[in-house]
Every structure is written in structure tokens, then in C-alpha cells.
Amino acid sequence: MNILIISDSFPPMKTASAGMINILADELKKKNKIFIFTSSPKRNKKLYINNFLFSWRNGSYLQKLIFEFFNTLILTVLLFRNFRKIKSIDLIIWYCPSAFLWVPVLFAKIIFKSKVLMILRDIFPDWLYHVNILKSKILFSFFRFIVYPQYLVPDLIGCQTSGDKKYLEENKIKSKITVLKNWPSIKNINKEYTNDRIKKIINNIHYFKNKNEVKVFTYLGSSTIAQDLEKNILFLQGLSKTNKKKILFNLFVKDVSNINKIINENNLNNIFYVWHQIDQQYIYCILKNSDFGIVSLNEKHKTNNIPGKFVTYTQFSLPIVCFSNSDQDLTKLIMKYKNGYIISGRKTINEKLKLFEDLINLKEKNMEELKKN
């Protein structure tokens, strides 16, 4: 079978989505011929506007919108210029956090007369509206109209949770919908501390562990309003001085300067260390030396999200601490399998602090039980 994968994420990007698509392509090519059209940087400098516009991908929401618009145009041009090199396509797999990629996908569907599977992750613009990034109802309706064709193009939509399937059906999406859960994003694992930056991070962890026998918490991923990470950092101000000495947080984020500013302004730099994101092959080294993996989601989310970081933590049997509302499919998953703790907004501040202090003081026996789950 000939399979065409269209995605805006692919290595050398260091995101979970890039890792997931890479693993998907590697598995599929064992029995199929795979073609990949992607806007990942350093792949095609002549056709890709990565000199300045790629940086907008991680900029303001307006910059991201502009990036996605031009990204769609470029991928469509790439398809138009190269489709004659491909004799036939039996299936198009479209990874969709980007809502505008329906344009090149539709072009490919018409040319190759093939079926389309859409892997849907973020439901745009709904989630932006729910967390109050997009506040205008007029703009919300406009963007919904612009991206609505993305639900008409695929023959099958694979969303990540049953909650999102229900949400789409309630919003009268007529395409066939199924639940397609996230899969691990890390395949190549480097177990040696050969990288100088990794050595520095690991040595720092060992220093604190030997000094105070701390619990080490690791956060991987974005730090935007969708995660509401700032709020959950500030929550830890309420811990007692004694318990603050028992914790170490390593945050691996894109926006290092902004997160460092928040931490320094609130005198939390004695428990937080902020690092630039690392190559996925070294994540095992970090998680091996961690006690908990942190997941943070804005509690205003009404659509569901199973972050790639959650899958990564569970891939390496790391217990979870999840800051989110208790209605999320993610929190229900954690409660079902008892592999972590939920710090929910429905609890009072004192209740949340008490729960966090309890997990800080967990005995080794209890930690091992969490890892087994």
C-alpha cells in the first residue's frame, strides 16, 4: 500500500507530535511505501520559509495563525510540484493540530482519489475560545466557518478520547469518528550521559538528592495559557519551608526567559530549574532520575487533551502529578489506573496543598506501587 502522511510536525523538531509521526512512519514503512510532506525546518530550505517565519510558530497566537496560513500554502505548492513523482496513493494520513491543512489534503485526495484518515488532536478554534484566548464570538464563528471543511475532507476522524468524540458528535460533525489514542513518541533511547548539558542536569539532580533527599518533579513541553503553568508554579508558594526543601522541579520548556522571570519574581528559584527543551533521545536519562512527571492543563478546557508528555511519562513508568479539572478524560484515566495524583481546581487551596505535601512525603513502597500502575 502507498501511504501519504501530511503533517506540520516531524524531526528534527523536538516535540512529542514530531516523535509520534516519526514512529508512525517507521512502523508503517515495514509493510508499506511511505511518502511524507512536512513543514519541519531544515528539510527543504529553498521551499520552506524558515529564515524568519518558522520562529513565528512559537510566537504570539496571531503569529502562529499567520505561520499556519503560509505553511498551508507551502505544503500545497510542494504537493503540486511533486505529485507527478508519485504514481498512486491508497491512503492519506493527516496529522491535525493545524486546522488549515485541509487545503493540501483535499488537493491530494482529489488527485490520488484516495481515502483520508485525519488524526485530530486540538479542536480549533473551540479550545482557544474556552480558555479565553479568543474572546470575540464573531471571531470564533468566523474561524469555525474557515476550518469547518477539515471535517468534510476525511473519510475517518480519529480523535484522542471518547469525550472529544462525544463533543464532535454534539457539534453535528457528520464524518465517521473513532477514538484513536496517542502512542509513544520516543523510540531511540540514549541511556548514557554523554551529552554535556544532560550531565549538568543529572549532576544537579544528584546534588539535591544527596543533600536533602528531595522528590524530583519533571515537566516537559509548552508553557502557554493552554497549560496554565504559571498558575501552578505560583500555587507552590503556599508550601511550608520544610516541604519546599524536599522538592526539586526541572522544567523543560520553550519559553525559558519568561518562566525564569516568573520564578525569580516570586522567590521560587531555590526549587525550580528551567532548561531549554532537550532532544527526545535523552529524555530517558532525565525521567530515570525523576520521581514524578508533571502534566498541567488549563482548567477551563472543555475539549479533551492527552498530552504527549503524559504518554512519555507512562512509557517510562513515571508516576503523574496532573494539574487539571476533574472532568477531563485525562484525569479520569489517571484515577482509573491509580498511576498519579490529581490537583484539581474543585479543591480548596488548603486541600490541594495538603495533597501535594502528602505526595512529597510518600514512602518508597508507595512510590513503587504507583510506578507499577
mmCIF file of C-alpha atoms in Angstrom:
data_model
loop_
_atom_site.group_PDB
_atom_site.id
_atom_site.type_symbol
_atom_site.label_atom_id
_atom_site.label_comp_id
_atom_site.label_asym_id
_atom_site.label_seq_id
_atom_site.Cartn_x
_atom_site.Cartn_y
_atom_site.Cartn_z
ATOM 1 C CA MET A 1 0.000 0.000 0.000
ATOM 2 C CA ASN A 2 1.200 3.542 -0.782
ATOM 3 C CA ILE A 3 0.593 5.927 2.118
ATOM 4 C CA LEU A 4 0.982 9.702 2.102
ATOM 5 C CA ILE A 5 1.497 11.394 5.502
ATOM 6 C CA ILE A 6 0.842 15.138 5.718
ATOM 7 C CA SER A 7 1.957 16.764 8.964
ATOM 8 C CA ASP A 8 3.300 20.087 10.207
ATOM 9 C CA SER A 9 5.440 18.228 12.774
ATOM 10 C CA PHE A 10 8.398 15.959 12.084
ATOM 11 C CA PRO A 11 12.013 15.563 13.282
ATOM 12 C CA PRO A 12 14.341 17.371 13.796
ATOM 13 C CA MET A 13 11.640 19.179 15.795
ATOM 14 C CA LYS A 14 11.775 18.167 19.474
ATOM 15 C CA THR A 15 8.025 17.946 20.063
ATOM 16 C CA ALA A 16 6.010 14.901 21.071
ATOM 17 C CA SER A 17 3.905 15.220 17.908
ATOM 18 C CA ALA A 18 7.047 15.113 15.737
ATOM 19 C CA GLY A 19 8.171 11.968 17.552
ATOM 20 C CA MET A 20 4.749 10.351 17.198
ATOM 21 C CA ILE A 21 4.593 10.926 13.435
ATOM 22 C CA ASN A 22 8.161 9.672 13.038
ATOM 23 C CA ILE A 23 7.336 6.443 14.897
ATOM 24 C CA LEU A 24 4.096 6.040 12.918
ATOM 25 C CA ALA A 25 6.010 6.403 9.636
ATOM 26 C CA ASP A 26 8.687 3.923 10.773
ATOM 27 C CA GLU A 27 6.086 1.313 11.709
ATOM 28 C CA LEU A 28 4.041 1.745 8.542
ATOM 29 C CA LYS A 29 7.033 1.548 6.208
ATOM 30 C CA LYS A 30 7.725 -2.021 7.354
ATOM 31 C CA LYS A 31 4.921 -3.203 5.070
ATOM 32 C CA ASN A 32 4.071 -0.125 3.001
ATOM 33 C CA LYS A 33 5.663 2.580 0.887
ATOM 34 C CA ILE A 34 5.553 5.895 2.740
ATOM 35 C CA PHE A 35 5.647 9.458 1.389
ATOM 36 C CA ILE A 36 5.892 12.359 3.855
ATOM 37 C CA PHE A 37 5.032 16.005 3.220
ATOM 38 C CA THR A 38 6.013 18.136 6.182
ATOM 39 C CA SER A 39 6.986 21.690 7.063
ATOM 40 C CA SER A 40 9.600 20.674 9.575
ATOM 41 C CA PRO A 41 12.644 23.005 9.346
ATOM 42 C CA LYS A 42 15.949 22.146 7.671
ATOM 43 C CA ARG A 43 14.195 19.709 5.333
ATOM 44 C CA ASN A 44 13.825 21.898 2.273
ATOM 45 C CA LYS A 45 15.289 25.364 2.774
ATOM 46 C CA LYS A 46 14.527 26.581 -0.728
ATOM 47 C CA LEU A 47 10.828 25.892 -0.426
ATOM 48 C CA TYR A 48 10.373 26.475 3.258
ATOM 49 C CA ILE A 49 10.305 29.991 4.694
ATOM 50 C CA ASN A 50 12.213 29.070 7.815
ATOM 51 C CA ASN A 51 14.553 32.091 7.778
ATOM 52 C CA PHE A 52 12.091 34.197 9.736
ATOM 53 C CA LEU A 53 8.587 32.794 9.640
ATOM 54 C CA PHE A 54 9.349 29.491 11.352
ATOM 55 C CA SER A 55 10.154 31.366 14.556
ATOM 56 C CA TRP A 56 6.573 32.655 14.474
ATOM 57 C CA ARG A 57 5.376 29.120 15.102
ATOM 58 C CA ASN A 58 6.277 29.649 18.777
ATOM 59 C CA GLY A 59 5.347 33.331 18.882
ATOM 60 C CA SER A 60 2.072 35.073 19.714
ATOM 61 C CA TYR A 61 -1.219 33.459 18.709
ATOM 62 C CA LEU A 62 -1.525 35.930 15.819
ATOM 63 C CA GLN A 63 1.967 34.965 14.612
ATOM 64 C CA LYS A 64 1.053 31.278 14.877
ATOM 65 C CA LEU A 65 -2.053 31.917 12.806
ATOM 66 C CA ILE A 66 -0.018 33.675 10.108
ATOM 67 C CA PHE A 67 2.533 30.860 10.205
ATOM 68 C CA GLU A 68 -0.162 28.203 9.729
ATOM 69 C CA PHE A 69 -1.681 30.120 6.816
ATOM 70 C CA PHE A 70 1.638 30.323 4.921
ATOM 71 C CA ASN A 71 2.517 26.804 5.993
ATOM 72 C CA THR A 72 -0.655 25.583 4.295
ATOM 73 C CA LEU A 73 0.225 27.428 1.089
ATOM 74 C CA ILE A 74 3.737 25.991 1.025
ATOM 75 C CA LEU A 75 2.636 22.404 1.615
ATOM 76 C CA THR A 76 0.062 22.796 -1.162
ATOM 77 C CA VAL A 77 2.779 24.071 -3.512
ATOM 78 C CA LEU A 78 5.050 21.167 -2.520
ATOM 79 C CA LEU A 79 2.288 18.709 -3.383
ATOM 80 C CA PHE A 80 1.545 20.439 -6.690
ATOM 81 C CA ARG A 81 5.221 20.368 -7.691
ATOM 82 C CA ASN A 82 5.861 16.778 -6.648
ATOM 83 C CA PHE A 83 2.653 14.759 -7.070
ATOM 84 C CA ARG A 84 3.726 13.514 -10.536
ATOM 85 C CA LYS A 85 6.655 11.711 -8.904
ATOM 86 C CA ILE A 86 4.157 9.560 -7.010
ATOM 87 C CA LYS A 87 2.272 7.061 -9.166
ATOM 88 C CA SER A 88 -0.538 6.362 -6.735
ATOM 89 C CA ILE A 89 -1.641 6.817 -3.121
ATOM 90 C CA ASP A 90 -4.041 4.422 -1.385
ATOM 91 C CA LEU A 91 -4.344 6.270 1.922
ATOM 92 C CA ILE A 92 -3.660 9.810 3.142
ATOM 93 C CA ILE A 93 -2.902 10.200 6.852
ATOM 94 C CA TRP A 94 -3.261 13.769 8.027
ATOM 95 C CA TYR A 95 -1.981 14.773 11.453
ATOM 96 C CA CYS A 96 -4.082 17.703 12.538
ATOM 97 C CA PRO A 97 -3.263 20.086 15.236
ATOM 98 C CA SER A 98 -3.167 22.592 12.352
ATOM 99 C CA ALA A 99 -6.728 23.244 11.211
ATOM 100 C CA PHE A 100 -5.775 24.735 7.828
ATOM 101 C CA LEU A 101 -4.040 21.695 6.357
ATOM 102 C CA TRP A 102 -7.351 20.546 4.904
ATOM 103 C CA VAL A 103 -6.369 22.529 1.772
ATOM 104 C CA PRO A 104 -3.356 20.391 0.696
ATOM 105 C CA VAL A 105 -5.125 17.277 1.996
ATOM 106 C CA LEU A 106 -8.151 17.984 -0.206
ATOM 107 C CA PHE A 107 -5.829 18.633 -3.148
ATOM 108 C CA ALA A 108 -4.116 15.268 -2.573
ATOM 109 C CA LYS A 109 -7.448 13.465 -2.127
ATOM 110 C CA ILE A 110 -8.749 14.760 -5.454
ATOM 111 C CA ILE A 111 -5.518 13.987 -7.350
ATOM 112 C CA PHE A 112 -4.949 10.496 -5.969
ATOM 113 C CA LYS A 113 -8.629 9.576 -5.434
ATOM 114 C CA SER A 114 -7.710 8.034 -2.088
ATOM 115 C CA LYS A 115 -9.210 7.726 1.377
ATOM 116 C CA VAL A 116 -8.232 10.166 4.144
ATOM 117 C CA LEU A 117 -7.637 9.442 7.830
ATOM 118 C CA MET A 118 -7.492 12.583 9.961
ATOM 119 C CA ILE A 119 -5.667 12.277 13.300
ATOM 120 C CA LEU A 120 -7.365 15.064 15.243
ATOM 121 C CA ARG A 121 -5.712 16.414 18.388
ATOM 122 C CA ASP A 122 -6.566 20.062 19.092
ATOM 123 C CA ILE A 123 -10.130 21.114 18.266
ATOM 124 C CA PHE A 124 -9.605 24.602 16.834
ATOM 125 C CA PRO A 125 -10.893 27.268 17.452
ATOM 126 C CA ASP A 126 -13.010 25.814 20.258
ATOM 127 C CA TRP A 127 -10.226 25.325 22.784
ATOM 128 C CA LEU A 128 -8.996 28.903 22.207
ATOM 129 C CA TYR A 129 -12.481 30.187 22.963
ATOM 130 C CA HIS A 130 -12.896 28.027 26.064
ATOM 131 C CA VAL A 131 -9.682 29.292 27.713
ATOM 132 C CA ASN A 132 -10.487 32.926 26.778
ATOM 133 C CA ILE A 133 -7.645 33.456 24.325
ATOM 134 C CA LEU A 134 -10.238 34.088 21.640
ATOM 135 C CA LYS A 135 -12.845 36.282 23.335
ATOM 136 C CA SER A 136 -14.893 37.575 20.427
ATOM 137 C CA LYS A 137 -17.901 35.450 19.460
ATOM 138 C CA ILE A 138 -17.749 36.965 15.970
ATOM 139 C CA LEU A 139 -14.133 35.859 15.505
ATOM 140 C CA PHE A 140 -14.952 32.472 16.995
ATOM 141 C CA SER A 141 -17.758 31.968 14.477
ATOM 142 C CA PHE A 142 -15.527 33.219 11.640
ATOM 143 C CA PHE A 143 -12.724 30.757 12.426
ATOM 144 C CA ARG A 144 -15.209 27.923 12.876
ATOM 145 C CA PHE A 145 -16.507 28.665 9.380
ATOM 146 C CA ILE A 146 -12.974 28.806 7.904
ATOM 147 C CA VAL A 147 -11.879 25.470 9.367
ATOM 148 C CA TYR A 148 -15.170 23.584 9.033
ATOM 149 C CA PRO A 149 -14.053 21.915 5.742
ATOM 150 C CA GLN A 150 -11.493 19.945 7.777
ATOM 151 C CA TYR A 151 -14.406 17.809 8.984
ATOM 152 C CA LEU A 152 -15.733 17.258 5.451
ATOM 153 C CA VAL A 153 -12.478 16.137 3.792
ATOM 154 C CA PRO A 154 -11.604 13.000 5.847
ATOM 155 C CA ASP A 155 -13.349 9.664 5.459
ATOM 156 C CA LEU A 156 -12.493 8.860 9.077
ATOM 157 C CA ILE A 157 -11.613 11.137 12.001
ATOM 158 C CA GLY A 158 -9.509 9.679 14.809
ATOM 159 C CA CYS A 159 -9.837 11.812 17.945
ATOM 160 C CA GLN A 160 -7.867 11.128 21.113
ATOM 161 C CA THR A 161 -10.630 10.479 23.664
ATOM 162 C CA SER A 162 -14.247 9.382 23.912
ATOM 163 C CA GLY A 163 -15.003 12.816 25.367
ATOM 164 C CA ASP A 164 -13.818 14.527 22.193
ATOM 165 C CA LYS A 165 -15.805 12.042 20.082
ATOM 166 C CA LYS A 166 -18.934 13.000 22.021
ATOM 167 C CA TYR A 167 -18.073 16.711 21.703
ATOM 168 C CA LEU A 168 -17.730 16.464 17.918
ATOM 169 C CA GLU A 169 -20.951 14.496 17.575
ATOM 170 C CA GLU A 170 -22.801 17.040 19.718
ATOM 171 C CA ASN A 171 -21.498 19.738 17.374
ATOM 172 C CA LYS A 172 -23.038 17.860 14.435
ATOM 173 C CA ILE A 173 -19.868 16.676 12.730
ATOM 174 C CA LYS A 174 -21.172 14.161 10.186
ATOM 175 C CA SER A 175 -17.937 12.362 9.256
ATOM 176 C CA LYS A 176 -17.286 8.937 10.737
ATOM 177 C CA ILE A 177 -15.499 9.385 14.074
ATOM 178 C CA THR A 178 -13.491 6.899 16.101
ATOM 179 C CA VAL A 179 -11.186 7.103 19.121
ATOM 180 C CA LEU A 180 -7.507 6.878 18.172
ATOM 181 C CA LYS A 181 -5.411 7.114 21.314
ATOM 182 C CA ASN A 182 -1.961 8.685 21.445
ATOM 183 C CA TRP A 183 1.059 6.409 21.180
ATOM 184 C CA PRO A 184 4.644 6.787 22.492
ATOM 185 C CA SER A 185 6.750 9.454 20.792
ATOM 186 C CA ILE A 186 10.187 8.144 21.784
ATOM 187 C CA LYS A 187 11.864 5.247 20.028
ATOM 188 C CA ASN A 188 15.616 5.892 20.072
ATOM 189 C CA ILE A 189 16.777 5.963 23.701
ATOM 190 C CA ASN A 190 20.235 7.081 24.782
ATOM 191 C CA LYS A 191 20.951 5.657 28.257
ATOM 192 C CA GLU A 192 24.407 7.216 28.534
ATOM 193 C CA TYR A 193 25.098 10.669 29.949
ATOM 194 C CA THR A 194 27.343 11.588 27.016
ATOM 195 C CA ASN A 195 25.835 14.999 26.331
ATOM 196 C CA ASP A 196 27.408 17.826 28.397
ATOM 197 C CA ARG A 197 24.072 19.540 29.064
ATOM 198 C CA ILE A 198 22.496 16.262 30.184
ATOM 199 C CA LYS A 199 25.452 15.656 32.514
ATOM 200 C CA LYS A 200 24.928 19.104 34.053
ATOM 201 C CA ILE A 201 21.220 18.448 34.658
ATOM 202 C CA ILE A 202 21.814 14.974 36.131
ATOM 203 C CA ASN A 203 24.632 16.242 38.370
ATOM 204 C CA ASN A 204 22.313 18.961 39.649
ATOM 205 C CA ILE A 205 19.645 16.361 40.481
ATOM 206 C CA HIS A 206 22.177 14.168 42.302
ATOM 207 C CA TYR A 207 23.430 17.180 44.272
ATOM 208 C CA PHE A 208 19.947 17.932 45.621
ATOM 209 C CA LYS A 209 19.103 14.285 46.251
ATOM 210 C CA ASN A 210 22.282 13.751 48.259
ATOM 211 C CA LYS A 211 21.776 16.988 50.161
ATOM 212 C CA ASN A 212 18.106 16.808 51.152
ATOM 213 C CA GLU A 213 16.674 13.547 49.774
ATOM 214 C CA VAL A 214 14.305 15.555 47.607
ATOM 215 C CA LYS A 215 11.465 14.369 45.385
ATOM 216 C CA VAL A 216 12.263 15.341 41.788
ATOM 217 C CA PHE A 217 9.436 16.593 39.555
ATOM 218 C CA THR A 218 9.931 16.905 35.783
ATOM 219 C CA TYR A 219 7.862 18.932 33.340
ATOM 220 C CA LEU A 220 8.242 18.508 29.570
ATOM 221 C CA GLY A 221 6.511 20.667 26.992
ATOM 222 C CA SER A 222 4.852 24.010 26.319
ATOM 223 C CA SER A 223 4.182 26.787 28.795
ATOM 224 C CA THR A 224 1.335 28.715 27.161
ATOM 225 C CA ILE A 225 -2.072 29.636 28.545
ATOM 226 C CA ALA A 226 -3.310 26.229 27.338
ATOM 227 C CA GLN A 227 -1.164 24.650 30.066
ATOM 228 C CA ASP A 228 -1.608 27.472 32.640
ATOM 229 C CA LEU A 229 1.792 26.513 34.018
ATOM 230 C CA GLU A 230 2.368 29.897 35.674
ATOM 231 C CA LYS A 231 -0.671 29.441 37.925
ATOM 232 C CA ASN A 232 0.546 26.042 39.078
ATOM 233 C CA ILE A 233 4.062 27.331 39.717
ATOM 234 C CA LEU A 234 2.674 30.075 41.952
ATOM 235 C CA PHE A 235 0.486 27.542 43.773
ATOM 236 C CA LEU A 236 3.653 26.040 45.275
ATOM 237 C CA GLN A 237 4.351 29.284 47.157
ATOM 238 C CA GLY A 238 1.890 28.004 49.740
ATOM 239 C CA LEU A 239 4.067 25.051 50.742
ATOM 240 C CA SER A 240 5.805 25.202 54.081
ATOM 241 C CA LYS A 241 9.563 25.951 54.191
ATOM 242 C CA THR A 242 10.165 22.393 55.380
ATOM 243 C CA ASN A 243 8.364 20.856 52.401
ATOM 244 C CA LYS A 244 9.982 23.275 49.937
ATOM 245 C CA LYS A 245 13.329 21.778 50.936
ATOM 246 C CA LYS A 246 12.029 18.363 49.903
ATOM 247 C CA ILE A 247 11.265 19.178 46.255
ATOM 248 C CA LEU A 248 13.139 19.967 43.051
ATOM 249 C CA PHE A 249 11.389 20.927 39.826
ATOM 250 C CA ASN A 250 13.048 20.628 36.410
ATOM 251 C CA LEU A 251 11.058 22.418 33.718
ATOM 252 C CA PHE A 252 11.982 21.770 30.072
ATOM 253 C CA VAL A 253 10.178 24.461 28.086
ATOM 254 C CA LYS A 254 10.494 26.669 25.014
ATOM 255 C CA ASP A 255 9.921 29.983 26.810
ATOM 256 C CA VAL A 256 12.806 29.751 29.286
ATOM 257 C CA SER A 257 13.241 33.510 29.868
ATOM 258 C CA ASN A 258 9.582 34.156 30.709
ATOM 259 C CA ILE A 259 9.289 31.182 33.088
ATOM 260 C CA ASN A 260 12.556 32.175 34.793
ATOM 261 C CA LYS A 261 11.198 35.685 35.253
ATOM 262 C CA ILE A 262 8.072 34.356 36.993
ATOM 263 C CA ILE A 263 10.142 32.108 39.252
ATOM 264 C CA ASN A 264 12.645 34.827 40.203
ATOM 265 C CA GLU A 265 9.955 37.438 40.861
ATOM 266 C CA ASN A 266 8.274 35.052 43.325
ATOM 267 C CA ASN A 267 11.444 33.818 45.047
ATOM 268 C CA LEU A 268 10.991 30.226 43.886
ATOM 269 C CA ASN A 269 14.409 29.857 42.257
ATOM 270 C CA ASN A 270 15.560 27.593 45.096
ATOM 271 C CA ILE A 271 13.196 24.813 43.976
ATOM 272 C CA PHE A 272 12.801 25.441 40.227
ATOM 273 C CA TYR A 273 15.360 24.912 37.491
ATOM 274 C CA VAL A 274 14.320 25.896 33.975
ATOM 275 C CA TRP A 275 16.027 24.329 30.961
ATOM 276 C CA HIS A 276 15.680 24.535 27.207
ATOM 277 C CA GLN A 277 13.952 21.522 25.648
ATOM 278 C CA ILE A 278 16.175 18.522 25.047
ATOM 279 C CA ASP A 279 16.437 16.007 22.239
ATOM 280 C CA GLN A 280 13.988 13.151 22.775
ATOM 281 C CA GLN A 281 16.737 10.529 22.854
ATOM 282 C CA TYR A 282 17.942 11.980 26.188
ATOM 283 C CA ILE A 283 14.538 12.162 27.886
ATOM 284 C CA TYR A 284 15.019 8.682 29.354
ATOM 285 C CA CYS A 285 18.106 9.914 31.247
ATOM 286 C CA ILE A 286 16.063 12.712 32.816
ATOM 287 C CA LEU A 287 12.992 10.642 33.681
ATOM 288 C CA LYS A 288 15.117 7.832 35.133
ATOM 289 C CA ASN A 289 16.317 10.367 37.712
ATOM 290 C CA SER A 290 12.841 11.779 38.406
ATOM 291 C CA ASP A 291 10.123 10.771 40.867
ATOM 292 C CA PHE A 292 7.095 12.401 39.204
ATOM 293 C CA GLY A 293 6.128 13.724 35.779
ATOM 294 C CA ILE A 294 4.066 16.923 35.726
ATOM 295 C CA VAL A 295 1.072 17.489 33.439
ATOM 296 C CA SER A 296 -0.539 20.918 33.515
ATOM 297 C CA LEU A 297 -3.763 21.816 31.680
ATOM 298 C CA ASN A 298 -5.852 24.966 31.869
ATOM 299 C CA GLU A 299 -8.918 24.083 33.930
ATOM 300 C CA LYS A 300 -11.197 25.960 31.522
ATOM 301 C CA HIS A 301 -10.680 23.366 28.771
ATOM 302 C CA LYS A 302 -13.938 21.768 27.616
ATOM 303 C CA THR A 303 -12.372 19.709 24.857
ATOM 304 C CA ASN A 304 -10.022 16.933 25.947
ATOM 305 C CA ASN A 305 -6.290 16.569 25.700
ATOM 306 C CA ILE A 306 -3.994 13.621 26.325
ATOM 307 C CA PRO A 307 -0.615 15.404 26.107
ATOM 308 C CA GLY A 308 2.364 13.677 24.555
ATOM 309 C CA LYS A 309 4.253 14.262 27.806
ATOM 310 C CA PHE A 310 1.709 12.090 29.664
ATOM 311 C CA VAL A 311 2.305 9.211 27.245
ATOM 312 C CA THR A 312 6.074 9.706 27.620
ATOM 313 C CA TYR A 313 5.888 9.587 31.425
ATOM 314 C CA THR A 314 3.834 6.402 31.374
ATOM 315 C CA GLN A 315 6.132 4.885 28.735
ATOM 316 C CA PHE A 316 8.893 5.028 31.357
ATOM 317 C CA SER A 317 6.660 4.128 34.363
ATOM 318 C CA LEU A 318 6.868 7.571 35.945
ATOM 319 C CA PRO A 319 4.007 8.499 38.345
ATOM 320 C CA ILE A 320 1.963 11.547 37.299
ATOM 321 C CA VAL A 321 1.018 14.758 39.069
ATOM 322 C CA CYS A 322 -1.752 16.323 36.996
ATOM 323 C CA PHE A 323 -2.983 19.900 37.423
ATOM 324 C CA SER A 324 -6.344 19.906 35.631
ATOM 325 C CA ASN A 325 -10.100 19.877 36.139
ATOM 326 C CA SER A 326 -11.507 16.543 37.232
ATOM 327 C CA ASP A 327 -13.886 16.355 34.231
ATOM 328 C CA GLN A 328 -11.055 15.815 31.745
ATOM 329 C CA ASP A 329 -10.714 12.348 30.220
ATOM 330 C CA LEU A 330 -7.039 12.553 31.231
ATOM 331 C CA THR A 331 -7.819 12.887 34.930
ATOM 332 C CA LYS A 332 -10.333 10.037 34.728
ATOM 333 C CA LEU A 333 -7.631 7.881 33.119
ATOM 334 C CA ILE A 334 -5.176 8.634 35.921
ATOM 335 C CA MET A 335 -7.789 7.914 38.586
ATOM 336 C CA LYS A 336 -8.831 4.677 36.885
ATOM 337 C CA TYR A 337 -5.311 3.245 36.772
ATOM 338 C CA LYS A 338 -4.135 4.892 40.014
ATOM 339 C CA ASN A 339 -0.847 5.982 38.498
ATOM 340 C CA GLY A 340 -0.753 9.504 39.893
ATOM 341 C CA TYR A 341 -2.364 12.409 41.698
ATOM 342 C CA ILE A 342 -4.909 14.984 40.510
ATOM 343 C CA ILE A 343 -4.572 18.559 41.774
ATOM 344 C CA SER A 344 -7.988 19.877 40.773
ATOM 345 C CA GLY A 345 -9.443 23.382 40.986
ATOM 346 C CA ARG A 346 -12.514 21.950 42.685
ATOM 347 C CA LYS A 347 -10.457 21.505 45.834
ATOM 348 C CA THR A 348 -9.649 24.434 48.113
ATOM 349 C CA ILE A 349 -6.074 25.770 48.218
ATOM 350 C CA ASN A 350 -5.518 24.118 51.585
ATOM 351 C CA GLU A 351 -6.827 20.783 50.295
ATOM 352 C CA LYS A 352 -4.520 20.967 47.268
ATOM 353 C CA LEU A 353 -1.520 21.887 49.400
ATOM 354 C CA LYS A 354 -2.264 19.025 51.803
ATOM 355 C CA LEU A 355 -2.472 16.573 48.867
ATOM 356 C CA PHE A 356 0.806 17.858 47.449
ATOM 357 C CA GLU A 357 2.522 17.616 50.818
ATOM 358 C CA ASP A 358 1.300 14.029 51.147
ATOM 359 C CA LEU A 359 2.888 13.015 47.856
ATOM 360 C CA ILE A 360 6.131 14.800 48.764
ATOM 361 C CA ASN A 361 6.344 12.581 51.837
ATOM 362 C CA LEU A 362 5.383 9.310 50.132
ATOM 363 C CA LYS A 363 7.324 6.286 51.292
ATOM 364 C CA GLU A 364 9.407 4.269 48.829
ATOM 365 C CA LYS A 365 6.923 1.372 48.993
ATOM 366 C CA ASN A 366 4.068 3.646 47.870
ATOM 367 C CA MET A 367 6.228 5.100 45.092
ATOM 368 C CA GLU A 368 6.909 1.622 43.719
ATOM 369 C CA GLU A 369 3.170 0.822 43.696
ATOM 370 C CA LEU A 370 2.496 3.973 41.664
ATOM 371 C CA LYS A 371 5.194 3.026 39.145
ATOM 372 C CA LYS A 372 3.680 -0.441 38.696
ATOM 373 C CA ASN A 373 0.302 1.071 37.884
#
